[in-house]
Amino acid sequence: MRPLATAIGLAALSAPASADGLDLTPAQRAAFGAEIRGLLLEEPEIVARALRGPDPYAEEIRSDLDLIAAHADRLFTSDILLGRTGPVAFAVFVPPDSRLRDKLEDYATARELRIALHDPAADAALMQALALDTIPSYVFPTLMVRGDVPPIVLDRYQE
């Protein structure tokens, strides 16, 4: 938190200098600086966001979300739905005869949700379209995960 406080202080000190192009009187410049300082103290995320810079994974995340949206109708429907009731929470690519299927069935039933199970052999084209190359792979409405995921993490992905 200390670097953020320092950054806010530095930004507040530099505000009057950056107001030079606004043709302000010294009193207006001081008022402008006070307003900027107040805003930065009230909204420290502005400085934190600027210091962090762009998300290095933003393009990949956007690409994944676009892929999920483009294939949502196929992803979240399936001939094999695990669980008894509730909405489809996510899709999983796993062979129908695997032990993981039984664990996911118990998971879905306990949480009153459904899981769309896709056979990787039968849905190889869908896996390829999503650039999924690992079994199991999970697809949530806002996230794709390659590899096995413990139940507690599945819960977090749905929050």
PDB file of C-alpha atoms in Angstrom:
ATOM      1  CA  MET A   1       0.000   0.000   0.000  1.00  0.00           C
ATOM      2  CA  ARG A   2       2.957   2.334   0.612  1.00  0.00           C
ATOM      3  CA  PRO A   3       3.938   2.568  -3.103  1.00  0.00           C
ATOM      4  CA  LEU A   4       0.349   3.491  -3.931  1.00  0.00           C
ATOM      5  CA  ALA A   5       0.317   6.283  -1.330  1.00  0.00           C
ATOM      6  CA  THR A   6       3.611   7.578  -2.717  1.00  0.00           C
ATOM      7  CA  ALA A   7       2.247   7.508  -6.259  1.00  0.00           C
ATOM      8  CA  ILE A   8      -0.874   9.391  -5.196  1.00  0.00           C
ATOM      9  CA  GLY A   9       1.250  12.002  -3.474  1.00  0.00           C
ATOM     10  CA  LEU A  10       3.488  12.425  -6.511  1.00  0.00           C
ATOM     11  CA  ALA A  11       0.501  12.647  -8.832  1.00  0.00           C
ATOM     12  CA  ALA A  12      -1.107  15.267  -6.614  1.00  0.00           C
ATOM     13  CA  LEU A  13       2.088  17.334  -6.554  1.00  0.00           C
ATOM     14  CA  SER A  14       2.405  17.191 -10.315  1.00  0.00           C
ATOM     15  CA  ALA A  15      -1.199  18.255 -10.972  1.00  0.00           C
ATOM     16  CA  PRO A  16      -0.552  22.015 -10.700  1.00  0.00           C
ATOM     17  CA  ALA A  17       2.383  21.736 -13.100  1.00  0.00           C
ATOM     18  CA  SER A  18       0.301  19.826 -15.625  1.00  0.00           C
ATOM     19  CA  ALA A  19      -2.363  22.552 -15.471  1.00  0.00           C
ATOM     20  CA  ASP A  20       0.016  25.027 -17.193  1.00  0.00           C
ATOM     21  CA  GLY A  21      -1.658  24.547 -20.570  1.00  0.00           C
ATOM     22  CA  LEU A  22      -5.063  25.411 -19.097  1.00  0.00           C
ATOM     23  CA  ASP A  23      -4.213  29.129 -18.713  1.00  0.00           C
ATOM     24  CA  LEU A  24      -5.185  29.222 -15.025  1.00  0.00           C
ATOM     25  CA  THR A  25      -4.428  31.836 -12.427  1.00  0.00           C
ATOM     26  CA  PRO A  26      -2.274  30.699  -9.502  1.00  0.00           C
ATOM     27  CA  ALA A  27      -5.401  30.406  -7.320  1.00  0.00           C
ATOM     28  CA  GLN A  28      -7.234  28.386  -9.975  1.00  0.00           C
ATOM     29  CA  ARG A  29      -4.161  26.218 -10.434  1.00  0.00           C
ATOM     30  CA  ALA A  30      -4.050  25.524  -6.677  1.00  0.00           C
ATOM     31  CA  ALA A  31      -7.779  24.702  -6.674  1.00  0.00           C
ATOM     32  CA  PHE A  32      -7.296  22.410  -9.676  1.00  0.00           C
ATOM     33  CA  GLY A  33      -4.428  20.648  -7.898  1.00  0.00           C
ATOM     34  CA  ALA A  34      -6.557  20.239  -4.765  1.00  0.00           C
ATOM     35  CA  GLU A  35      -9.375  18.715  -6.829  1.00  0.00           C
ATOM     36  CA  ILE A  36      -7.001  16.265  -8.507  1.00  0.00           C
ATOM     37  CA  ARG A  37      -5.469  15.345  -5.155  1.00  0.00           C
ATOM     38  CA  GLY A  38      -8.934  14.827  -3.644  1.00  0.00           C
ATOM     39  CA  LEU A  39     -10.007  12.650  -6.561  1.00  0.00           C
ATOM     40  CA  LEU A  40      -6.893  10.489  -6.329  1.00  0.00           C
ATOM     41  CA  LEU A  41      -7.285  10.064  -2.579  1.00  0.00           C
ATOM     42  CA  GLU A  42     -10.942   9.151  -3.039  1.00  0.00           C
ATOM     43  CA  GLU A  43     -10.311   6.857  -6.026  1.00  0.00           C
ATOM     44  CA  PRO A  44      -6.820   5.325  -5.553  1.00  0.00           C
ATOM     45  CA  GLU A  45      -7.638   2.678  -8.163  1.00  0.00           C
ATOM     46  CA  ILE A  46      -7.062   5.342 -10.842  1.00  0.00           C
ATOM     47  CA  VAL A  47      -3.369   5.509  -9.948  1.00  0.00           C
ATOM     48  CA  ALA A  48      -3.103   1.774  -9.289  1.00  0.00           C
ATOM     49  CA  ARG A  49      -4.560   1.028 -12.728  1.00  0.00           C
ATOM     50  CA  ALA A  50      -2.126   3.458 -14.368  1.00  0.00           C
ATOM     51  CA  LEU A  51       0.846   1.944 -12.526  1.00  0.00           C
ATOM     52  CA  ARG A  52      -0.230  -1.609 -13.362  1.00  0.00           C
ATOM     53  CA  GLY A  53      -0.538  -0.922 -17.051  1.00  0.00           C
ATOM     54  CA  PRO A  54      -2.544  -3.060 -19.411  1.00  0.00           C
ATOM     55  CA  ASP A  55      -3.316  -6.670 -18.535  1.00  0.00           C
ATOM     56  CA  PRO A  56      -0.721  -8.759 -20.397  1.00  0.00           C
ATOM     57  CA  TYR A  57      -3.328 -11.473 -20.905  1.00  0.00           C
ATOM     58  CA  ALA A  58      -6.164  -9.191 -22.035  1.00  0.00           C
ATOM     59  CA  GLU A  59      -5.949 -10.272 -25.667  1.00  0.00           C
ATOM     60  CA  GLU A  60      -5.962 -13.982 -24.785  1.00  0.00           C
ATOM     61  CA  ILE A  61      -8.856 -13.495 -22.366  1.00  0.00           C
ATOM     62  CA  ARG A  62     -10.839 -11.608 -24.996  1.00  0.00           C
ATOM     63  CA  SER A  63     -10.091 -14.338 -27.542  1.00  0.00           C
ATOM     64  CA  ASP A  64     -11.251 -17.059 -25.122  1.00  0.00           C
ATOM     65  CA  LEU A  65     -14.452 -15.153 -24.341  1.00  0.00           C
ATOM     66  CA  ASP A  66     -15.137 -14.721 -28.059  1.00  0.00           C
ATOM     67  CA  LEU A  67     -14.627 -18.458 -28.627  1.00  0.00           C
ATOM     68  CA  ILE A  68     -16.905 -19.353 -25.722  1.00  0.00           C
ATOM     69  CA  ALA A  69     -19.614 -17.009 -27.019  1.00  0.00           C
ATOM     70  CA  ALA A  70     -19.302 -18.341 -30.571  1.00  0.00           C
ATOM     71  CA  HIS A  71     -19.737 -21.947 -29.418  1.00  0.00           C
ATOM     72  CA  ALA A  72     -21.991 -21.461 -26.371  1.00  0.00           C
ATOM     73  CA  ASP A  73     -24.995 -23.198 -27.922  1.00  0.00           C
ATOM     74  CA  ARG A  74     -23.005 -26.385 -28.499  1.00  0.00           C
ATOM     75  CA  LEU A  75     -20.940 -26.110 -25.334  1.00  0.00           C
ATOM     76  CA  PHE A  76     -23.684 -25.772 -22.766  1.00  0.00           C
ATOM     77  CA  THR A  77     -25.991 -28.342 -24.311  1.00  0.00           C
ATOM     78  CA  SER A  78     -25.084 -31.961 -24.704  1.00  0.00           C
ATOM     79  CA  ASP A  79     -26.616 -35.386 -25.077  1.00  0.00           C
ATOM     80  CA  ILE A  80     -25.027 -36.128 -21.707  1.00  0.00           C
ATOM     81  CA  LEU A  81     -26.008 -33.792 -18.866  1.00  0.00           C
ATOM     82  CA  LEU A  82     -24.668 -34.628 -15.432  1.00  0.00           C
ATOM     83  CA  GLY A  83     -26.705 -33.774 -12.359  1.00  0.00           C
ATOM     84  CA  ARG A  84     -30.459 -34.013 -11.942  1.00  0.00           C
ATOM     85  CA  THR A  85     -31.691 -30.436 -11.845  1.00  0.00           C
ATOM     86  CA  GLY A  86     -30.582 -26.858 -12.184  1.00  0.00           C
ATOM     87  CA  PRO A  87     -28.931 -24.791 -14.864  1.00  0.00           C
ATOM     88  CA  VAL A  88     -25.906 -25.928 -16.855  1.00  0.00           C
ATOM     89  CA  ALA A  89     -23.002 -24.361 -14.968  1.00  0.00           C
ATOM     90  CA  PHE A  90     -20.173 -25.478 -17.222  1.00  0.00           C
ATOM     91  CA  ALA A  91     -19.076 -27.936 -19.879  1.00  0.00           C
ATOM     92  CA  VAL A  92     -16.372 -30.550 -19.551  1.00  0.00           C
ATOM     93  CA  PHE A  93     -14.529 -32.592 -22.147  1.00  0.00           C
ATOM     94  CA  VAL A  94     -13.931 -36.021 -20.664  1.00  0.00           C
ATOM     95  CA  PRO A  95     -14.595 -39.560 -21.925  1.00  0.00           C
ATOM     96  CA  PRO A  96     -18.078 -40.694 -20.824  1.00  0.00           C
ATOM     97  CA  ASP A  97     -16.653 -43.875 -19.278  1.00  0.00           C
ATOM     98  CA  SER A  98     -13.988 -42.160 -17.151  1.00  0.00           C
ATOM     99  CA  ARG A  99     -13.906 -42.151 -13.348  1.00  0.00           C
ATOM    100  CA  LEU A 100     -14.027 -38.374 -13.453  1.00  0.00           C
ATOM    101  CA  ARG A 101     -17.525 -38.580 -14.895  1.00  0.00           C
ATOM    102  CA  ASP A 102     -18.781 -40.249 -11.691  1.00  0.00           C
ATOM    103  CA  LYS A 103     -17.096 -37.591  -9.544  1.00  0.00           C
ATOM    104  CA  LEU A 104     -18.625 -34.826 -11.645  1.00  0.00           C
ATOM    105  CA  GLU A 105     -22.049 -36.480 -11.420  1.00  0.00           C
ATOM    106  CA  ASP A 106     -21.789 -36.417  -7.609  1.00  0.00           C
ATOM    107  CA  TYR A 107     -20.518 -32.836  -7.712  1.00  0.00           C
ATOM    108  CA  ALA A 108     -23.416 -31.660  -9.903  1.00  0.00           C
ATOM    109  CA  THR A 109     -26.048 -33.495  -7.860  1.00  0.00           C
ATOM    110  CA  ALA A 110     -24.759 -32.121  -4.552  1.00  0.00           C
ATOM    111  CA  ARG A 111     -24.840 -28.546  -5.886  1.00  0.00           C
ATOM    112  CA  GLU A 112     -28.103 -28.885  -7.818  1.00  0.00           C
ATOM    113  CA  LEU A 113     -26.583 -27.895 -11.123  1.00  0.00           C
ATOM    114  CA  ARG A 114     -25.969 -29.513 -14.472  1.00  0.00           C
ATOM    115  CA  ILE A 115     -22.719 -30.149 -16.306  1.00  0.00           C
ATOM    116  CA  ALA A 116     -22.646 -30.619 -20.068  1.00  0.00           C
ATOM    117  CA  LEU A 117     -20.343 -33.576 -20.694  1.00  0.00           C
ATOM    118  CA  HIS A 118     -18.653 -33.777 -24.093  1.00  0.00           C
ATOM    119  CA  ASP A 119     -16.870 -36.873 -25.328  1.00  0.00           C
ATOM    120  CA  PRO A 120     -13.492 -35.678 -26.674  1.00  0.00           C
ATOM    121  CA  ALA A 121     -13.593 -38.272 -29.461  1.00  0.00           C
ATOM    122  CA  ALA A 122     -17.082 -37.335 -30.626  1.00  0.00           C
ATOM    123  CA  ASP A 123     -16.560 -33.589 -30.137  1.00  0.00           C
ATOM    124  CA  ALA A 124     -12.975 -33.331 -31.392  1.00  0.00           C
ATOM    125  CA  ALA A 125     -13.927 -30.551 -33.827  1.00  0.00           C
ATOM    126  CA  LEU A 126     -15.413 -28.478 -30.993  1.00  0.00           C
ATOM    127  CA  MET A 127     -12.309 -29.020 -28.863  1.00  0.00           C
ATOM    128  CA  GLN A 128     -10.130 -27.969 -31.783  1.00  0.00           C
ATOM    129  CA  ALA A 129     -12.263 -24.864 -32.426  1.00  0.00           C
ATOM    130  CA  LEU A 130     -11.744 -23.897 -28.777  1.00  0.00           C
ATOM    131  CA  ALA A 131      -7.992 -24.672 -28.976  1.00  0.00           C
ATOM    132  CA  LEU A 132      -8.358 -27.212 -26.160  1.00  0.00           C
ATOM    133  CA  ASP A 133      -5.720 -29.920 -26.250  1.00  0.00           C
ATOM    134  CA  THR A 134      -5.957 -31.423 -22.770  1.00  0.00           C
ATOM    135  CA  ILE A 135      -8.367 -33.933 -21.274  1.00  0.00           C
ATOM    136  CA  PRO A 136     -10.140 -33.040 -19.149  1.00  0.00           C
ATOM    137  CA  SER A 137     -10.841 -29.465 -20.175  1.00  0.00           C
ATOM    138  CA  TYR A 138     -13.508 -27.322 -18.555  1.00  0.00           C
ATOM    139  CA  VAL A 139     -15.399 -24.452 -20.158  1.00  0.00           C
ATOM    140  CA  PHE A 140     -17.294 -21.971 -18.001  1.00  0.00           C
ATOM    141  CA  PRO A 141     -19.257 -19.038 -19.415  1.00  0.00           C
ATOM    142  CA  THR A 142     -16.268 -16.751 -18.761  1.00  0.00           C
ATOM    143  CA  LEU A 143     -13.270 -19.077 -18.543  1.00  0.00           C
ATOM    144  CA  MET A 144     -11.571 -22.106 -20.089  1.00  0.00           C
ATOM    145  CA  VAL A 145      -9.385 -24.422 -17.991  1.00  0.00           C
ATOM    146  CA  ARG A 146      -7.140 -27.220 -19.225  1.00  0.00           C
ATOM    147  CA  GLY A 147      -6.485 -30.136 -16.904  1.00  0.00           C
ATOM    148  CA  ASP A 148      -8.121 -31.607 -13.840  1.00  0.00           C
ATOM    149  CA  VAL A 149      -9.688 -29.178 -11.382  1.00  0.00           C
ATOM    150  CA  PRO A 150     -10.496 -30.042  -7.741  1.00  0.00           C
ATOM    151  CA  PRO A 151     -14.094 -29.435  -6.587  1.00  0.00           C
ATOM    152  CA  ILE A 152     -13.187 -26.498  -4.346  1.00  0.00           C
ATOM    153  CA  VAL A 153     -11.669 -24.712  -7.344  1.00  0.00           C
ATOM    154  CA  LEU A 154     -14.699 -25.557  -9.498  1.00  0.00           C
ATOM    155  CA  ASP A 155     -16.780 -23.801  -6.841  1.00  0.00           C
ATOM    156  CA  ARG A 156     -14.599 -20.692  -7.058  1.00  0.00           C
ATOM    157  CA  TYR A 157     -14.816 -20.589 -10.845  1.00  0.00           C
ATOM    158  CA  GLN A 158     -18.594 -20.365 -10.535  1.00  0.00           C
ATOM    159  CA  GLU A 159     -18.660 -17.452  -8.090  1.00  0.00           C
TER     160      GLU A 159
END
